[in-house]
Short mmCIF file of C-alpha atoms and ligand atoms in Angstrom, two decimals:
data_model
loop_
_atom_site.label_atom_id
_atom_site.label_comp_id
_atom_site.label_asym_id
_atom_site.label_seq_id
_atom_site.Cartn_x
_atom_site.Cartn_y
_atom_site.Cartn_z
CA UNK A 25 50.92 5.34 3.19
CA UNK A 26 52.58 3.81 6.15
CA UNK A 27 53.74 6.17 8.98
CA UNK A 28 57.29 7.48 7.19
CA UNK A 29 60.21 7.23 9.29
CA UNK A 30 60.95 10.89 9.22
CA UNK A 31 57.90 13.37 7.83
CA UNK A 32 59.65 16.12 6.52
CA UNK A 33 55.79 17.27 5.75
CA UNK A 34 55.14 20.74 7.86
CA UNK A 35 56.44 21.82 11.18
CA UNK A 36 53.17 22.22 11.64
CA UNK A 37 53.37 18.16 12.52
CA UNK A 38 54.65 18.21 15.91
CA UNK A 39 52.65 17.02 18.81
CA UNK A 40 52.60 18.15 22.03
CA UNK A 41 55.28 16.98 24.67
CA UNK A 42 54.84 15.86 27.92
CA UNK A 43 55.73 19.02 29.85
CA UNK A 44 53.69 21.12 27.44
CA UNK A 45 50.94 18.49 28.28
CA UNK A 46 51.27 18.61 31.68
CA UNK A 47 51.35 22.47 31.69
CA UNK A 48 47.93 21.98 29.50
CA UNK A 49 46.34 20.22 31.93
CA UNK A 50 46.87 22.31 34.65
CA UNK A 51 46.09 26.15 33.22
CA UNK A 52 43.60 28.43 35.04
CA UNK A 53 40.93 28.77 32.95
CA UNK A 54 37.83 31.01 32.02
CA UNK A 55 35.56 32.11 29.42
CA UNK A 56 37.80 33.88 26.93
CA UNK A 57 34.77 35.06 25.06
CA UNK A 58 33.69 37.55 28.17
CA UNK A 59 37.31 37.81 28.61
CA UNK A 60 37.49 36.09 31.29
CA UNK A 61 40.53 33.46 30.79
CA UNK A 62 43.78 34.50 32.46
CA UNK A 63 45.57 32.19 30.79
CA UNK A 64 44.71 33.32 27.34
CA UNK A 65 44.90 36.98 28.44
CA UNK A 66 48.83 36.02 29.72
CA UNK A 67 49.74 35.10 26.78
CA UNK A 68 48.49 37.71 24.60
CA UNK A 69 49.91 40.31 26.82
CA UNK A 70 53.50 38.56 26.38
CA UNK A 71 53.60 38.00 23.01
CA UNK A 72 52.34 41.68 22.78
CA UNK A 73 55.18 42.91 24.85
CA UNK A 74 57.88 41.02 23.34
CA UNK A 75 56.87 42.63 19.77
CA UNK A 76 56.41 45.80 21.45
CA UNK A 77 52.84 46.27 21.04
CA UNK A 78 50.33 46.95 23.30
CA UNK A 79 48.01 44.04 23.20
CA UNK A 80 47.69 40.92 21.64
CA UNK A 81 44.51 38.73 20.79
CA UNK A 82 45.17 34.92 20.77
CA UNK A 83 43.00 33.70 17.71
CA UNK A 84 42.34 29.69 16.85
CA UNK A 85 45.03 29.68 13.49
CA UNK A 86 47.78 32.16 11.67
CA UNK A 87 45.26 32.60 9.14
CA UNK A 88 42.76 33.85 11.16
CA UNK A 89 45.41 36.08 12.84
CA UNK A 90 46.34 37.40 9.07
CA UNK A 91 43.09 37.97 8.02
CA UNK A 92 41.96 39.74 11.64
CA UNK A 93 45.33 41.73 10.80
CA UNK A 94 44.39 42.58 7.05
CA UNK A 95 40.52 43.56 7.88
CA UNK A 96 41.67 46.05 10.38
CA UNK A 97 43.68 48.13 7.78
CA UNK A 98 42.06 47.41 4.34
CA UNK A 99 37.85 48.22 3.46
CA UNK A 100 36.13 46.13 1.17
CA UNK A 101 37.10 47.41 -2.44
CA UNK A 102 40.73 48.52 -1.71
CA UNK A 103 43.92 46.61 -1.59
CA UNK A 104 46.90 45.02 -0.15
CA UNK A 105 49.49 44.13 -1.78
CA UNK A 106 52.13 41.36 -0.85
CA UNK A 107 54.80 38.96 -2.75
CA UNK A 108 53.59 36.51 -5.68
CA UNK A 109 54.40 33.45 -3.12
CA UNK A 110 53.01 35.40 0.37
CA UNK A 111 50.92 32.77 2.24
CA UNK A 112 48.54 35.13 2.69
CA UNK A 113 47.80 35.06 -1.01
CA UNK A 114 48.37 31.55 -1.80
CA UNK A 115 47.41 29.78 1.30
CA UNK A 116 44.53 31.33 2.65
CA UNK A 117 41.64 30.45 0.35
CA UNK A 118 41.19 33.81 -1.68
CA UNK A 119 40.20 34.73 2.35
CA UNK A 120 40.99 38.55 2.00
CA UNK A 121 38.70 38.62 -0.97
CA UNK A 122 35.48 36.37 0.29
CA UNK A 123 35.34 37.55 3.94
CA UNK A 124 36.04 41.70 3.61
CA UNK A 125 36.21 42.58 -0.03
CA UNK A 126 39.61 43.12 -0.63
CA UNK A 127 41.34 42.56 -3.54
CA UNK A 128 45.36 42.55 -3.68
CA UNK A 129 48.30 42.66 -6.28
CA UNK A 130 51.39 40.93 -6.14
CA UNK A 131 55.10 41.62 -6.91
CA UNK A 132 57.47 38.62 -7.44
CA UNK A 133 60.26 38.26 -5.01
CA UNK A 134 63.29 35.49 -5.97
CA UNK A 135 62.67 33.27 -2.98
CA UNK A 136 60.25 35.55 -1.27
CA UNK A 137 63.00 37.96 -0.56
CA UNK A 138 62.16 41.37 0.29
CA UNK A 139 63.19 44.55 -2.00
CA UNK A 140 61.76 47.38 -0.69
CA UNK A 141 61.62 49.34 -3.93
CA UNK A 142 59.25 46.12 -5.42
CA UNK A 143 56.34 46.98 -3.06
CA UNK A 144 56.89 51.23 -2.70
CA UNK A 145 56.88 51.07 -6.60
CA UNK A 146 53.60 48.86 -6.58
CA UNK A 147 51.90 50.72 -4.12
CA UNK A 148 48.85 52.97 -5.46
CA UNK A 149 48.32 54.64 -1.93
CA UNK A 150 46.27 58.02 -4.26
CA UNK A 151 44.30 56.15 -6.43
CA UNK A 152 41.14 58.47 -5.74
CA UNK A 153 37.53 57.14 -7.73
CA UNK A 154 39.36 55.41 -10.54
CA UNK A 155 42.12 53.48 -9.34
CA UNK A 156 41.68 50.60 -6.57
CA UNK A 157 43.61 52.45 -3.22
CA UNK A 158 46.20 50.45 -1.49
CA UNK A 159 46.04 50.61 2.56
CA UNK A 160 48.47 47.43 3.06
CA UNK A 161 51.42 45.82 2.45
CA UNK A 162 52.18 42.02 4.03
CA UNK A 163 55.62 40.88 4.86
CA UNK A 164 56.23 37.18 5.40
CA UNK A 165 59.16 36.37 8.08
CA UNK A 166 60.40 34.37 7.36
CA UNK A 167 59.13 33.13 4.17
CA UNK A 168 57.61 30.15 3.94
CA UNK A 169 57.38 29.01 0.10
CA UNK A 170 60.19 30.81 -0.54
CA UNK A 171 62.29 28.44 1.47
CA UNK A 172 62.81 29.78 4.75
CA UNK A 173 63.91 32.95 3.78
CA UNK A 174 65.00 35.56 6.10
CA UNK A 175 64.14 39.48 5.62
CA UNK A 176 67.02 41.87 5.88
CA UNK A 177 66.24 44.31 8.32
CA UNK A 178 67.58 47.07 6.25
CA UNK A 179 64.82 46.33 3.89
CA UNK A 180 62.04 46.26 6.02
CA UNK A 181 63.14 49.53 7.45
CA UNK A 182 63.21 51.15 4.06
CA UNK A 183 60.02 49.85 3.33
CA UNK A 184 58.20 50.84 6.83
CA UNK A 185 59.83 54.72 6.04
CA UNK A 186 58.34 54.44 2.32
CA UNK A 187 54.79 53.64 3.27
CA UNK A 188 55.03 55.45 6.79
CA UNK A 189 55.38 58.49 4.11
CA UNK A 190 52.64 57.74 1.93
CA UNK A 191 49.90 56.22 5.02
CA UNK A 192 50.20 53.04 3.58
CA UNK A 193 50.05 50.54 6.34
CA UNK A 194 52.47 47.52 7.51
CA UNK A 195 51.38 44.17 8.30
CA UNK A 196 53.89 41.41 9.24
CA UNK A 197 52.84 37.36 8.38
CA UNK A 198 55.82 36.47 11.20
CA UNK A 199 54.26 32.47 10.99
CA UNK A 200 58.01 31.94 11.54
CA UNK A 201 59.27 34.71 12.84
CA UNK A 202 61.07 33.02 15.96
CA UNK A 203 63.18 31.34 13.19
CA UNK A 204 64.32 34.72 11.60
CA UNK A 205 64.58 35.71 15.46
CA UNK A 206 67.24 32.66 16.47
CA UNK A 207 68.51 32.68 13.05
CA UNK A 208 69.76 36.19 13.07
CA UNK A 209 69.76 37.47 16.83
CA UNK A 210 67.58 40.51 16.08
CA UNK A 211 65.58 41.14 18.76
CA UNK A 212 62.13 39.96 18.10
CA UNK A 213 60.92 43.63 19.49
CA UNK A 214 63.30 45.21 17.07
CA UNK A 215 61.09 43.26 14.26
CA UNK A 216 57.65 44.02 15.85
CA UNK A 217 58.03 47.87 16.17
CA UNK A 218 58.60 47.93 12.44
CA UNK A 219 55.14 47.01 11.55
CA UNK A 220 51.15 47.90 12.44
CA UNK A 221 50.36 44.56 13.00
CA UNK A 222 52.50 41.49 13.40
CA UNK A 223 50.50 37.28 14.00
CA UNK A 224 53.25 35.20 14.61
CA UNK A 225 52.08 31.07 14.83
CA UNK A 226 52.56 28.94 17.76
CA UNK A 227 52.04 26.02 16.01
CA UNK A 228 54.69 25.78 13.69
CA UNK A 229 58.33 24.93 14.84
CA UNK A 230 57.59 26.25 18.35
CA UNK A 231 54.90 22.73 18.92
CA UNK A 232 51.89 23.84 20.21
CA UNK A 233 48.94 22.27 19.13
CA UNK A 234 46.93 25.10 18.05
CA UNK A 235 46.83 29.12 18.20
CA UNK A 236 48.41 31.99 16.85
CA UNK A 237 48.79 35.71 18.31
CA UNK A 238 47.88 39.22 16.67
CA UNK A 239 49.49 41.81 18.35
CA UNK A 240 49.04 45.95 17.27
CA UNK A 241 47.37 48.36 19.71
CA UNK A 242 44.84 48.60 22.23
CA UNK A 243 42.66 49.96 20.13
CA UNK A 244 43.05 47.72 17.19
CA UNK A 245 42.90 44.49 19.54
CA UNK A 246 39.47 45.80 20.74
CA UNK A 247 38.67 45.83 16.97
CA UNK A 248 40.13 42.38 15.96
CA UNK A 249 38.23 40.82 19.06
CA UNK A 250 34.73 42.34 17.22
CA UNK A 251 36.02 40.84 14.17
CA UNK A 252 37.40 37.39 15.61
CA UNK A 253 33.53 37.12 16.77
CA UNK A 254 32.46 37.85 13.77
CA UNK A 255 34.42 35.10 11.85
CA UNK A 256 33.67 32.53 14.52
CA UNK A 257 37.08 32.08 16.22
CA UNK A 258 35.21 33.24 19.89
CA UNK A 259 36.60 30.30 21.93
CA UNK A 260 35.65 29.64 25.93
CA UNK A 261 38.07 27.69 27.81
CA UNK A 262 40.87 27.73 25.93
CA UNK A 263 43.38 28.81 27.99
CA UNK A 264 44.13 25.52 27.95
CA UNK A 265 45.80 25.79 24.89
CA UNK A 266 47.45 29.07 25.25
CA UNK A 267 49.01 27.39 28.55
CA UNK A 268 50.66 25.52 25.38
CA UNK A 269 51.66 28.45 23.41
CA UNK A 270 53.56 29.74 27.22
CA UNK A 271 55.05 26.29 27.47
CA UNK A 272 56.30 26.78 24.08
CA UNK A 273 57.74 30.46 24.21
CA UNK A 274 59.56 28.72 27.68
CA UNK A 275 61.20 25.88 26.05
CA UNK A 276 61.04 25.69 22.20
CA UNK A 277 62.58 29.28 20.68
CA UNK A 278 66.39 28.90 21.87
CA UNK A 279 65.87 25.06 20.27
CA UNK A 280 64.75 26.11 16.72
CA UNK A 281 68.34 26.58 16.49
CA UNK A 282 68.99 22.78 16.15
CA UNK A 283 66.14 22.58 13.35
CA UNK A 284 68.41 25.31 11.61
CA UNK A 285 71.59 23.52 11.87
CA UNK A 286 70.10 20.20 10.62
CA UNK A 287 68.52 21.78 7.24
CA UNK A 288 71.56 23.18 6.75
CA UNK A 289 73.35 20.29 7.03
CA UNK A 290 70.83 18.08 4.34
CA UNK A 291 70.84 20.95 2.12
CA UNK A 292 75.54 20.62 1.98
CA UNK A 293 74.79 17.13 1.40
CA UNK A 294 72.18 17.82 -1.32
CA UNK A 295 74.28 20.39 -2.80
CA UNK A 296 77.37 18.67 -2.89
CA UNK A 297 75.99 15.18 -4.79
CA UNK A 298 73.16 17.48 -6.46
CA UNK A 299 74.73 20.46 -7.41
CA UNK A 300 71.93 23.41 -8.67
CA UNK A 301 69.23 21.33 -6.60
CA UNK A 302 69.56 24.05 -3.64
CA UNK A 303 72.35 26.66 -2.65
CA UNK A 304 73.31 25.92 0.97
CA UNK A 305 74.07 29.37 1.59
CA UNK A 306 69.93 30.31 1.23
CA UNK A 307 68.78 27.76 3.65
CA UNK A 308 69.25 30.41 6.29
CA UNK A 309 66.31 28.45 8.55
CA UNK A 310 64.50 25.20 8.86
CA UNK A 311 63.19 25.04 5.29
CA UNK A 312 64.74 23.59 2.23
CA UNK A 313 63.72 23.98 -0.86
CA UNK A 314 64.80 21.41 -3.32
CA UNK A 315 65.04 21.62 -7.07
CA UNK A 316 64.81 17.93 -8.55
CA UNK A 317 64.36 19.11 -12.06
CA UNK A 318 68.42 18.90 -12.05
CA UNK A 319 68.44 15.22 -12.13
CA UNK A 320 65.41 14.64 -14.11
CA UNK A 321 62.61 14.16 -11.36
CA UNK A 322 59.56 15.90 -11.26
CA UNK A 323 58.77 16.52 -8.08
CA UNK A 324 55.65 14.04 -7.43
CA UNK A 325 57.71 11.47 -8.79
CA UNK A 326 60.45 12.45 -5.92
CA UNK A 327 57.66 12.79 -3.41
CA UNK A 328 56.81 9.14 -4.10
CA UNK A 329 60.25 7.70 -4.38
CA UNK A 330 61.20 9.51 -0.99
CA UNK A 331 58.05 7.95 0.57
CA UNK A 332 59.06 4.35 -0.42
CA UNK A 333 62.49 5.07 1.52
CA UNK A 334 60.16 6.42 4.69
CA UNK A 335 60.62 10.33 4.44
CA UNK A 336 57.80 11.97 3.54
CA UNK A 337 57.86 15.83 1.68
CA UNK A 338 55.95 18.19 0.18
CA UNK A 339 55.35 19.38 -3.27
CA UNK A 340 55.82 23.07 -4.03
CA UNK A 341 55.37 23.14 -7.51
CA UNK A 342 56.21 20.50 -10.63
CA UNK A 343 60.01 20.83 -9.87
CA UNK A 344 60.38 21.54 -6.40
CA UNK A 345 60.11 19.77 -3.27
CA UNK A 346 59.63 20.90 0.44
CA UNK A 347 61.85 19.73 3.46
CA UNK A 348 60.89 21.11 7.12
CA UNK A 349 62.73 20.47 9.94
CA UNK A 350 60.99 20.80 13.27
CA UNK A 351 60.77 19.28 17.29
CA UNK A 352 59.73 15.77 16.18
CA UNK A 353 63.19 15.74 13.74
CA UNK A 354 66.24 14.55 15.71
CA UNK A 355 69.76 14.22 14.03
CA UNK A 356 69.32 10.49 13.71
CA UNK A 357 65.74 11.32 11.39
CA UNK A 358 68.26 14.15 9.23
CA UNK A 359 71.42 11.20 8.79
CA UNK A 360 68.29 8.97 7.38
CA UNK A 361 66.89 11.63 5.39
CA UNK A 362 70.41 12.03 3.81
CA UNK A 363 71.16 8.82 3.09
CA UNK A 364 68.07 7.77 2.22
CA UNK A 365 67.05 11.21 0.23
CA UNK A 366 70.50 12.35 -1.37
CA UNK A 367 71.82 9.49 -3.74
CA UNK A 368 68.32 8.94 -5.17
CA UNK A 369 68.51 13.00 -5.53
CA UNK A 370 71.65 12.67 -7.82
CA UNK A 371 70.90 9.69 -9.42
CA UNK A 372 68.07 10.94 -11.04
CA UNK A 373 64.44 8.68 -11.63
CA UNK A 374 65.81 5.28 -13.63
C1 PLP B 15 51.30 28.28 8.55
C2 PLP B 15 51.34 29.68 8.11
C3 PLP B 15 50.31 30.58 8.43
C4 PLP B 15 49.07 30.18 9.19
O1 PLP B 15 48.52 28.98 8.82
P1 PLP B 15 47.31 28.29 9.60
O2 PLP B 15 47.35 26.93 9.05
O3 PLP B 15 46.11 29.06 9.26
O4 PLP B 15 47.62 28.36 11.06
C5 PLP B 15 50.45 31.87 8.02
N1 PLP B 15 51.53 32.29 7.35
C6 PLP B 15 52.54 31.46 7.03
C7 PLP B 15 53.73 32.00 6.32
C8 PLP B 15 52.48 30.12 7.39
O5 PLP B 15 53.49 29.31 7.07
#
């Protein structure tokens, strides 16, 4: 395919800018493997304290940073449990079962939205030497195949009280959770105290090239560092890229705002030729999630129509399609995406 005009692919497309660059090129470095990187350690210690845990361990992707997260509450043979569309089930390569042994349930969430009472009633915390013992439930936010969604806090506060109460522990899959964080002004504290462990990404919407951050405590970092080892993620000089990640938590959280704004704005246009395709009032954050079943497309079929206009998206499933808005998106890329995207939308495939 030729390059698309706007690639509505992954936020996980954005490239470095110049400043972040710059800042790249000039980091103090070390070896981060004898701990000896004061770049890397910089950033783990702020993205630790603006959760409002006491350390943080920079690891080489979000997945690695979930899985670090998971092996530190969950033995081989018991289980987590987390949402039917959690990226930690779907997107990780079955890695909670072929690296530690852990097996997990699901309950299904509309849109990846959180009900406390799904997971607390799922939960088998006392399941003794017959039934598999649950030590974990994941949170993803926001979530990412469910659209963007945001959590409600009041949720995730019932749910930390419910397995506070029954020694189940929290883990949160915050990818994304600077979006939830500009899209609702909680404090990004107020979400980290809520859980055991929290990786956010810094290679999503905030641009970095690589890394993510698991934050928990001292103790558990200590752990997680054992572990990283372990699963080969022991980098040297790589404060080089965490001098990205700083760059980023500078410059690109206040701006994830626009990214908001703009889905919002294709998904009133979408809604308003297409209506049933998407309700505006969901896309709370920089992902839209399209249903082209109403007009008769499957969704590979839209994939490939969209491409031949230059915008490039994902499929989700047979009906659905993917938008993502991110850094390399301007308003000029969301009016093409519109008027390229929206008309063949409602027209339907001829
Ligand atoms: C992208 C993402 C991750 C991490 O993915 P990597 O590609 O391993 O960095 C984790 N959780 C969610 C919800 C994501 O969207």
């Amino acid at each position: 395919m030729s390059t698309p005009a706007v690639d509505l692919l992954s936020d996980t497309l954005t490239r470095p800018t110049e400043g972040m660059r710059a800042a790249m090129a000039s980091a103090v470095v070390g070896d981060d493997v004898f701990g000896e990187d004061p770049t890397v350690r910089e950033l783990e210690q702020r993205v630790a304290g603006l959760l409002g845990h006491e350390d943080g361990l920079f690891t080489p992707t979000g997945s690695m940073a979930n899985q670090l997260g998971i092996r530190l509450h969950v033995k081989p043979g018991e289980e987590l449990v987390a949402d039917s569309l959690a990226h930690v089930l779907r997107a990780e390569m079955g890695a909670a079962a072929v690296l530690s042994g852990i097996s997990s349930r699901s309950w299904v969430g509309p849109h990846g939205l959180l009900d406390a009472a799904q997971p607390l009633a799922l939960m088998i915390p006392d399941g003794g030497a017959y039934q598999v013992n649950t030590r974990l439930v994941v949170v993803e936010n926001t979530h990412n195949f469910g659209g963007g969604t945001v959590q409600p806090l009041e949720q995730i506060e019932a749910l930390r009280s419910g397995t506070r109460e029954r020694g189940v522990a929290l883990h949160l899959d915050g990818a994304r959770l600077w979006n939830a964080h500009v899209a609702t002004g909680v404090a990004l504290e107020t979400y980290g105290r809520l859980f055991d462990t929290v990786s956010v990404c810094l290679s999503k919407g905030l641009g970095a090239p690589v890394g993510s951050v698991l934050v928990g405590s001292a103790e558990q970092m200590a752990e997680a560092r054992i572990w990283r080892k372990r699963f080969g993620g022991g980098m040297r000089q790589v404060g080089i890229l965490a001098a990205a990640g700083l760059w980023a938590l500078d410059h690109h959280v206040e701006r994830l705002a626009d990214d908001h704004a703009r889905a919002r704005r294709f998904a009133e246009a979408a809604a308003e030729a297409a209506p049933g395709s998407i309700d505006p009032t969901r896309v709370e954050t920089n992902i839209v999630i399209l249903d082209v079943s109403v007009a008769g497309w499957t969704s590979a079929d839209f994939v490939a129509a969209a491409a031949e206009r230059g915008v490039r998206l994902y499929a989700v499933s047979g009906t659905a399609v993917r938008l993502v808005w991110h850094l390399d998106v301007d308003d000029a890329g969301t009016d093409l995406a519109v008027t390229e995207l929206v008309p063949l939308l409602a027209k339907g495939p001829q």
